[in-house]
CSV table of C-alpha atoms and ligand atoms in Angstrom, one decimal:
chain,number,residue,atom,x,y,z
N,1,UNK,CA,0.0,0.0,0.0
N,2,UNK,CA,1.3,3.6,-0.9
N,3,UNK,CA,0.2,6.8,0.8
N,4,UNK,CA,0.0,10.0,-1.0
N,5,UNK,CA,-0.2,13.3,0.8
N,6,UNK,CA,-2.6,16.3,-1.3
N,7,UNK,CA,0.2,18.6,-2.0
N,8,UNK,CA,-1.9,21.9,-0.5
N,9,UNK,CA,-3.9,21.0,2.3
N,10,UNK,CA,-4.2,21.9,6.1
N,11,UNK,CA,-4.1,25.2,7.5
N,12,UNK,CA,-5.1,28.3,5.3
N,13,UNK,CA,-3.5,31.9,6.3
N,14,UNK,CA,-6.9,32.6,8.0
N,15,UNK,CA,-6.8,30.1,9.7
N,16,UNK,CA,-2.8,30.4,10.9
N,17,UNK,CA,-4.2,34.7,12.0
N,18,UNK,CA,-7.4,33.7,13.7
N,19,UNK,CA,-5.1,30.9,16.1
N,20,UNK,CA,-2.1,33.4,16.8
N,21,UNK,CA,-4.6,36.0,17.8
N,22,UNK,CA,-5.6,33.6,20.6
N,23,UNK,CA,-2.8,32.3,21.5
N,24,UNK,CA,-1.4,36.5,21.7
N,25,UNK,CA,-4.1,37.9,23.6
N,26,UNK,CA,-3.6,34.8,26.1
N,27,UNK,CA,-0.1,35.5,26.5
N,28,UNK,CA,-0.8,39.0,27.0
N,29,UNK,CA,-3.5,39.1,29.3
N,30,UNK,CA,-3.9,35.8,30.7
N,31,UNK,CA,-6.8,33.8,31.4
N,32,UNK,CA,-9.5,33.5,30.7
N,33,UNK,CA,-10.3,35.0,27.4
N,34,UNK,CA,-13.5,34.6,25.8
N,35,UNK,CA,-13.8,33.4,22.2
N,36,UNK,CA,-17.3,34.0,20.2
N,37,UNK,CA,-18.0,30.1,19.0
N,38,UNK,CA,-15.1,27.8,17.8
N,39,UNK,CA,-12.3,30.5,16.4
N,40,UNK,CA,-11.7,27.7,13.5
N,41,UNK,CA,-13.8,24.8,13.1
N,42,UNK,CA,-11.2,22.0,14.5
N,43,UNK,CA,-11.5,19.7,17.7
N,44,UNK,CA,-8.2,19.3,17.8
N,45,UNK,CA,-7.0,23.2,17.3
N,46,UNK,CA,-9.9,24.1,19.9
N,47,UNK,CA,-9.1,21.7,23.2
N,48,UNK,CA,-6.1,22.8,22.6
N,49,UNK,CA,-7.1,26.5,23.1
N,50,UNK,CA,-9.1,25.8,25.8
N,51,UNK,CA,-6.1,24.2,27.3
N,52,UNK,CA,-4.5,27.6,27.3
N,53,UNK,CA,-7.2,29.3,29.0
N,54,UNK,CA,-9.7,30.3,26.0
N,55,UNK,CA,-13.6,30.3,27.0
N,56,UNK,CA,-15.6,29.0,24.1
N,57,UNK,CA,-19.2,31.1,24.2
N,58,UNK,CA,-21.9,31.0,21.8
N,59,UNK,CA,-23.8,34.0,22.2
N,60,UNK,CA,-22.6,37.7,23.8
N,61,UNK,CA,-24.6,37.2,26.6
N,62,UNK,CA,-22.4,34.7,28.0
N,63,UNK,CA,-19.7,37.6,28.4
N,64,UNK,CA,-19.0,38.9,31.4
N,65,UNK,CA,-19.4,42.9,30.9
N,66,UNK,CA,-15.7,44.5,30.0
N,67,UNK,CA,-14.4,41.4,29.7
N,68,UNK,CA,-12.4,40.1,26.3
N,69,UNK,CA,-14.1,38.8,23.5
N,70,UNK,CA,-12.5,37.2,20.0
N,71,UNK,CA,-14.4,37.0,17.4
N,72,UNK,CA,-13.9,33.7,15.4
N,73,UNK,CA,-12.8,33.4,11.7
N,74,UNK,CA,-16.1,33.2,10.3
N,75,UNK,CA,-16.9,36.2,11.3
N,76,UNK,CA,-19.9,38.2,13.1
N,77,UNK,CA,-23.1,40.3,12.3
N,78,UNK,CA,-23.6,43.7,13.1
N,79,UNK,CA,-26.2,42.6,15.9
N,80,UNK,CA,-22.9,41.2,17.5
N,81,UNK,CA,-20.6,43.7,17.3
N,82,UNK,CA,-23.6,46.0,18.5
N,83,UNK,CA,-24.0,44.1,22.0
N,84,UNK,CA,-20.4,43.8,22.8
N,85,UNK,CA,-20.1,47.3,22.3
N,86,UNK,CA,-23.3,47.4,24.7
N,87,UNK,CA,-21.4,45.1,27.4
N,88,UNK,CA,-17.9,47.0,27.0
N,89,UNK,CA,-15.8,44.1,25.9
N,90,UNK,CA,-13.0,45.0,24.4
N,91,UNK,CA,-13.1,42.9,21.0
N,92,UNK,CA,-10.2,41.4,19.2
N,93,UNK,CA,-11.5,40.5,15.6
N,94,UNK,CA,-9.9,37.2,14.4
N,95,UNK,CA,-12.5,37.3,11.0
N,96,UNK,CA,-10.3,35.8,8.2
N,97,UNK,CA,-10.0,39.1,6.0
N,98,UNK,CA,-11.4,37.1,3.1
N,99,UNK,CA,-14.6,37.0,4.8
N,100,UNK,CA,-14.8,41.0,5.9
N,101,UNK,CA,-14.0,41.7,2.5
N,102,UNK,CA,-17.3,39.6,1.7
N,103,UNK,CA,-18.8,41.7,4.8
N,104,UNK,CA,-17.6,45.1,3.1
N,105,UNK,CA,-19.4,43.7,-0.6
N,106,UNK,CA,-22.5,43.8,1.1
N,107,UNK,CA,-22.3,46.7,3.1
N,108,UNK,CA,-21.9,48.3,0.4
N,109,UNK,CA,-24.4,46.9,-1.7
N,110,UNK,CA,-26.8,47.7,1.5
N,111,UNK,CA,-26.1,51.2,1.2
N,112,UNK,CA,-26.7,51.8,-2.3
N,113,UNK,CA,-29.8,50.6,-2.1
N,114,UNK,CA,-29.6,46.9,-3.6
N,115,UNK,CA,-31.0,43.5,-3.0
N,116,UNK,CA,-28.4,41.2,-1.9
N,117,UNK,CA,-28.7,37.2,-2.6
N,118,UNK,CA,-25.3,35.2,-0.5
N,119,UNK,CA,-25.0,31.7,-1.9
N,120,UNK,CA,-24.5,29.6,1.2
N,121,UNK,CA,-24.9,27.2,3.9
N,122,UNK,CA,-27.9,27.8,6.0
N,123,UNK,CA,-27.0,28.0,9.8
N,124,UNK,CA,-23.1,28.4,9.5
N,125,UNK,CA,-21.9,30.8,11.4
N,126,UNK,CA,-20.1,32.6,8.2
N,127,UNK,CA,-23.3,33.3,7.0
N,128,UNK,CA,-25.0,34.1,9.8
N,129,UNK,CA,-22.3,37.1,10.3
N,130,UNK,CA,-22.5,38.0,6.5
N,131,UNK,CA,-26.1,38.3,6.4
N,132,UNK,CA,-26.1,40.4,9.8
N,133,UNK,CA,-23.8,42.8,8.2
N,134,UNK,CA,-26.2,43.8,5.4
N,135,UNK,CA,-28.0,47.2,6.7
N,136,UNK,CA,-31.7,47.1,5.9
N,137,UNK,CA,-32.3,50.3,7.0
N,138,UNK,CA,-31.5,51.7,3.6
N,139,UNK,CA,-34.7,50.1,2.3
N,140,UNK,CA,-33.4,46.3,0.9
N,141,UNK,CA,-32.7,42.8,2.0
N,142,UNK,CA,-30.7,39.8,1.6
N,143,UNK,CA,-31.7,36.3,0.4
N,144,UNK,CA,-29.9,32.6,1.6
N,145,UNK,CA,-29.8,30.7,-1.5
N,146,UNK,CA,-28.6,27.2,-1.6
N,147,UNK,CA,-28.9,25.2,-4.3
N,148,UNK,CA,-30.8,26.3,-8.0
N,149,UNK,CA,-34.0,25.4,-6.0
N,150,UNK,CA,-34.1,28.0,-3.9
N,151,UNK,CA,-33.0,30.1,-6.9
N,152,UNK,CA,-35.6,29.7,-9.2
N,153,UNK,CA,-38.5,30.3,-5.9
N,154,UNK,CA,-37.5,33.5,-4.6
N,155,UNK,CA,-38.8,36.6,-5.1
N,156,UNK,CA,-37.0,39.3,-5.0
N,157,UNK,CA,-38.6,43.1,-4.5
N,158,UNK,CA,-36.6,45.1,-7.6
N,159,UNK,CA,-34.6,42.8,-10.2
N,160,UNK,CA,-32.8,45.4,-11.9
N,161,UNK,CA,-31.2,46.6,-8.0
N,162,UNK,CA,-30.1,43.1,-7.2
N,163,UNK,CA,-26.4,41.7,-6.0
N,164,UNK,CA,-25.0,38.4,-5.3
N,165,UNK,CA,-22.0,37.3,-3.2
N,166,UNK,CA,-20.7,33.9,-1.9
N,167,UNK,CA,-19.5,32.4,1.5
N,168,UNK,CA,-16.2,31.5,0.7
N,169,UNK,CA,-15.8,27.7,1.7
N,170,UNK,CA,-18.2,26.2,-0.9
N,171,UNK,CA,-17.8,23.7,-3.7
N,172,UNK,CA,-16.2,25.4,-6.8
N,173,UNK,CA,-18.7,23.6,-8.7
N,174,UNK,CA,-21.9,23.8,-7.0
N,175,UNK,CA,-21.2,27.2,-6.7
N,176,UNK,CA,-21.1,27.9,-10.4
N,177,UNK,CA,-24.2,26.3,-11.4
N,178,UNK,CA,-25.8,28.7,-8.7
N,179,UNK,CA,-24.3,31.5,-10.0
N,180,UNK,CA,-25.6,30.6,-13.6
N,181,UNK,CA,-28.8,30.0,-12.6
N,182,UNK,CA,-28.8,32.8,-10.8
N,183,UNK,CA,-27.5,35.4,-14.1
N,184,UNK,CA,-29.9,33.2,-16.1
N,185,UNK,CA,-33.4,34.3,-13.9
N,186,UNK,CA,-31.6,37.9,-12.8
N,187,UNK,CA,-29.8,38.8,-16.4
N,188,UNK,CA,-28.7,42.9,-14.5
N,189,UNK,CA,-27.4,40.6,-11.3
N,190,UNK,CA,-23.9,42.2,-9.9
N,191,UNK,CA,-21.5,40.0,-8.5
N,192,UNK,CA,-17.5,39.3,-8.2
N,193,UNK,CA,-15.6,38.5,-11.3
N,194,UNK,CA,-15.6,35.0,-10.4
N,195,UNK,CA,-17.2,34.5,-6.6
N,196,UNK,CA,-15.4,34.7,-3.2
N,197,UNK,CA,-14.6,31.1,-2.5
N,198,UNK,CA,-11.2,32.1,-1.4
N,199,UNK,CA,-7.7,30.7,-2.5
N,200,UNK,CA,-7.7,28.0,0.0
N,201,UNK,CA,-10.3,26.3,-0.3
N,202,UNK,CA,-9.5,26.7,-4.5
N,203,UNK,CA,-6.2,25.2,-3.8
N,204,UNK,CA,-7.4,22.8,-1.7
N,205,UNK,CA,-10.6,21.4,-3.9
N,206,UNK,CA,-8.5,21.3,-6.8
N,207,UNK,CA,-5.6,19.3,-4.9
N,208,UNK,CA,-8.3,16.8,-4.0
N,209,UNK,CA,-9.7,16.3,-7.4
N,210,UNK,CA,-6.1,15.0,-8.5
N,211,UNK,CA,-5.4,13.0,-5.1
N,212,UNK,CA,-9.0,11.1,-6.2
N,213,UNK,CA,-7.7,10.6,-9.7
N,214,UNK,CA,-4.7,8.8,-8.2
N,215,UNK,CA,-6.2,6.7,-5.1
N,216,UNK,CA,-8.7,4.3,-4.6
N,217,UNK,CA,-9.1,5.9,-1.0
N,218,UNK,CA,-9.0,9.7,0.1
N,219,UNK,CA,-9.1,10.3,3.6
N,220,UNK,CA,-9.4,13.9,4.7
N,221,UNK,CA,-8.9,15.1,8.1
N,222,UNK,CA,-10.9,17.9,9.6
N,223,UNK,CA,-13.7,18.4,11.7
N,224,UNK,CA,-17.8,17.5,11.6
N,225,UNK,CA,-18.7,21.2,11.5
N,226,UNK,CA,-15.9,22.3,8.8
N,227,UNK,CA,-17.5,23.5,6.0
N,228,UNK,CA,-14.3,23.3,3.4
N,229,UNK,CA,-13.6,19.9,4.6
N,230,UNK,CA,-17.1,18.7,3.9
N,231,UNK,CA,-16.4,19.4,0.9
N,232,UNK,CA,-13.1,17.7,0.1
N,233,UNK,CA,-15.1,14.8,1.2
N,234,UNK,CA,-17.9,15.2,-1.1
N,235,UNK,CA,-15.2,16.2,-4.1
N,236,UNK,CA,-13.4,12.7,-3.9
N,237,UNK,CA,-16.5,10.8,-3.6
N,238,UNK,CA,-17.6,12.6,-6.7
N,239,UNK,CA,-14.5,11.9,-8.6
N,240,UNK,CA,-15.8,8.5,-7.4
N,241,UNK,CA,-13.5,7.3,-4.9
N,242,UNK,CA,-14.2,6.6,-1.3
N,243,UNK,CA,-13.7,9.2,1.2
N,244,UNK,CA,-13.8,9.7,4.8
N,245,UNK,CA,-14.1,12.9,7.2
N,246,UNK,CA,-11.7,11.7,9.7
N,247,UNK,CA,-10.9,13.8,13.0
N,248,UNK,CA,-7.6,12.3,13.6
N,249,UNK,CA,-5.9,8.9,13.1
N,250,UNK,CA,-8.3,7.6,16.4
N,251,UNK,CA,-11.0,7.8,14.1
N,252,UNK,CA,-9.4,5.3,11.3
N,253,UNK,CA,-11.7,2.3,10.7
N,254,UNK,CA,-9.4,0.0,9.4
N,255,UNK,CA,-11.5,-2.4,7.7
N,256,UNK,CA,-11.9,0.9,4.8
N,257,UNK,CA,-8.4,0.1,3.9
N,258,UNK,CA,-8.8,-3.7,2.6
N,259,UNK,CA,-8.2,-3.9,-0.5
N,260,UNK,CA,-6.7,-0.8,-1.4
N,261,UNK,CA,-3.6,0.3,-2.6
N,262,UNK,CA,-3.3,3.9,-3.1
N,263,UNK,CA,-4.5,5.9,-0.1
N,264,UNK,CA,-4.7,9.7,-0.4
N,265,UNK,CA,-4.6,11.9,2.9
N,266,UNK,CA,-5.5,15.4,2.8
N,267,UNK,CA,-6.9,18.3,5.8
N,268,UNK,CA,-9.2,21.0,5.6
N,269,UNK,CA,-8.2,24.4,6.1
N,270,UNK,CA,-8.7,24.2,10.0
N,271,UNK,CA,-6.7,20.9,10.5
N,272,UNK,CA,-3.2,21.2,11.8
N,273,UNK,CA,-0.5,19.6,10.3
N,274,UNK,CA,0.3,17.0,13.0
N,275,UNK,CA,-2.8,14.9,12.6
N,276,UNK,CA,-1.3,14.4,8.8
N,277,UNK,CA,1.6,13.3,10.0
N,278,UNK,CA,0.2,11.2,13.0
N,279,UNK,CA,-1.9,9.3,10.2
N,280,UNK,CA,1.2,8.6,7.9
N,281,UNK,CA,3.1,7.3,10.7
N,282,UNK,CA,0.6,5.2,11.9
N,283,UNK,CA,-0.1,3.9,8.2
N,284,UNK,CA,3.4,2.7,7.8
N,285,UNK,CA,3.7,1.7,11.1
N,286,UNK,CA,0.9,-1.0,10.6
N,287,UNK,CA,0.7,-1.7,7.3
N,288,UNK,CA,4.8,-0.9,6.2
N,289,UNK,CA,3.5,1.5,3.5
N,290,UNK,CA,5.7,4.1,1.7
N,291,UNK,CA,5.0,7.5,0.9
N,292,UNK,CA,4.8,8.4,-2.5
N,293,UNK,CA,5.5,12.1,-3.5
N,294,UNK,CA,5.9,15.1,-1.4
N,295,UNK,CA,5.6,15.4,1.6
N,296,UNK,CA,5.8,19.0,2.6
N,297,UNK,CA,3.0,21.2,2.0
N,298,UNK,CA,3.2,23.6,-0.8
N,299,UNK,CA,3.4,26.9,0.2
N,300,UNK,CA,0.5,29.3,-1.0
N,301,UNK,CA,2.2,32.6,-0.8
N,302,UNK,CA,-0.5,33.9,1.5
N,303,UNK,CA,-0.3,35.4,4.8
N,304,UNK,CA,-2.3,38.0,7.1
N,305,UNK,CA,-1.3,40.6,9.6
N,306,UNK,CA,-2.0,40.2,13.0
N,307,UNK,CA,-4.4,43.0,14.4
N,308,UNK,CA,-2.8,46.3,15.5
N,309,UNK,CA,-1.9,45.5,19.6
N,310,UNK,CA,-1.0,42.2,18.8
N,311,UNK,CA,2.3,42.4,16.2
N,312,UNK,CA,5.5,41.8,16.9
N,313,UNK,CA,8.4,44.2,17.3
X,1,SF4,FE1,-10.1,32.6,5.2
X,1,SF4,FE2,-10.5,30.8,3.3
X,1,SF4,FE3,-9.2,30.2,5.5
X,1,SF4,FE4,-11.8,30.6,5.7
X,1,SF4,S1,-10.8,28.9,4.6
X,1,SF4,S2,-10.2,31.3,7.1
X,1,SF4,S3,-12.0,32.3,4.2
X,1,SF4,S4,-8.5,31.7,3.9
């Protein structure tokens, strides 16, 4: 048996900010530091936060007043950022700037006076933030569409005012037949060039398409709840291989492997690098497999400030 690691995979440069911002205002103010919901969706990443001294919350309320709040990568709505200004926290925004430039798209659209339609996932916290941030009070709304379904029953107030972004961890794919379906009913819709899937989650679903082409197994590490690993899964079983969302190597069921020969490992953006390498060694510790190929990850040429306060030097 041969193991072959997806050249990009594991953490994005989101990702890599939203966790330093943690572990920084940790170091610098000690414990305990409140983080709104998981700051990247990873088990792994997020016990080992709490570890620290991080205080997972769901909702403001569960703040002490003046306390410190982080705001997780996904992002938050302006109802959010309004009640932690009401309780005096002082907020450290760990929103992956891929996503607030998504959040500036539709404030702006808001404020000229469009409709705004975001292609997404219905209850993920990313779009629960970029929803909340589009400002009805200048007369329009915004619209969840999922799938070509929901496209071709809504009902929008004024066609020819009408905007469209995208939460950024989707399926390539998916998200193009949306989009077409979308300029098909709405021929004067505005949009991005392409959509805002951002580089990562590119690089990553077109890493996985070739990883499928080569195994007869893809195993992907990341969590339940992470959208861009959900779809790394789907992507492989597509490309008609089997495929399996794995937390860490605990998680293997061994009896997938019988039979196969090629087995492809990759990680969602929120996975950390030493579950890959856990996995391998535990693959050619039991089974005496080689590694075929790289095994470093490539580098993506991306990275992200830190938040003023929080840089070095
Ligand atoms: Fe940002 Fe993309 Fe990473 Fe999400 S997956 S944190 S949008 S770079």
């Amino acid at each position: 048996m041969q193991i072959r690691l997806a050249n990009t995979r594991g953490f994005c440069a989101g990702v890599d900010r939203a966790i330093e911002i943690v572990r920084k205002v940790l170091e610098q103010n000690g414990s305990p530091v409140y983080v709104k919901h998981e700051v990247v969706h990873n088990k792994t990443v997020v016990n080992e936060l709490k570890g620290l001294g991080a205080v997972f919350v769901e909702e403001i309320e569960d703040v002490p007043t003046g306390e410190i709040v982080i705001y997780s990568a996904h992002g938050v709505s302006k109802v959010v950022q309004k009640d932690s200004e009401e309780k005096h926290l002082e907020v450290y925004d760990a929103t992956c700037p891929l996503v607030s430039k998504v959040h500036a798209e539709v404030i702006k659209y808001s404020k000229l006076g469009y409709e705004c339609i975001l292609i997404g996932h219905q209850n993920h916290p990313e779009v629960e933030g970029t929803m909340g941030q589009f400002d009805a009070s200048f007369g329009g709304s915004i619209y969840l569409v999922e799938n070509v379904d929901d496209v071709n029953n809504l009902e929008v107030n004024n066609s020819s005012k009408l905007a469209y972004v995208t939460q950024t961890t989707l399926s390539i794919d998916d998200t193009q037949t949306i989009m077409d379906s979308l300029k098909r009913r709405f021929p004067d819709i505005h949009g991005p060039k392409t959509n805002d899937i951002c580089y990562a989650t590119q690089n990553r679903q077109d890493s996985v398409k070739q990883l499928a082409l080569e195994c007869d197994i893809v195993l992907v590490i990341g969590s339940i709840n992470s959208s861009n690993s959900n779809r790394l899964k789907e992507i492989a079983e597509r490309s008609g291989v089997e495929s399996y969302l794995i937390d860490s190597s605990e998680d293997l069921d061994h009896k997938w492997l019988e039979g196969k020969t090629e087995v492809g490992i990759t990680s969602g953006a929120s996975a950390p690098e030493h579950l890959v390498k856990e996995l391998v060694s535990l693959l050619q510790d039991k089974y005496n497999c080689s590694l075929f190929g790289e095994e470093e990850r490539a580098d993506e040429g991306i990275f992200f400030r830190l938040p003023k306060g929080l840089r070095n030097g």
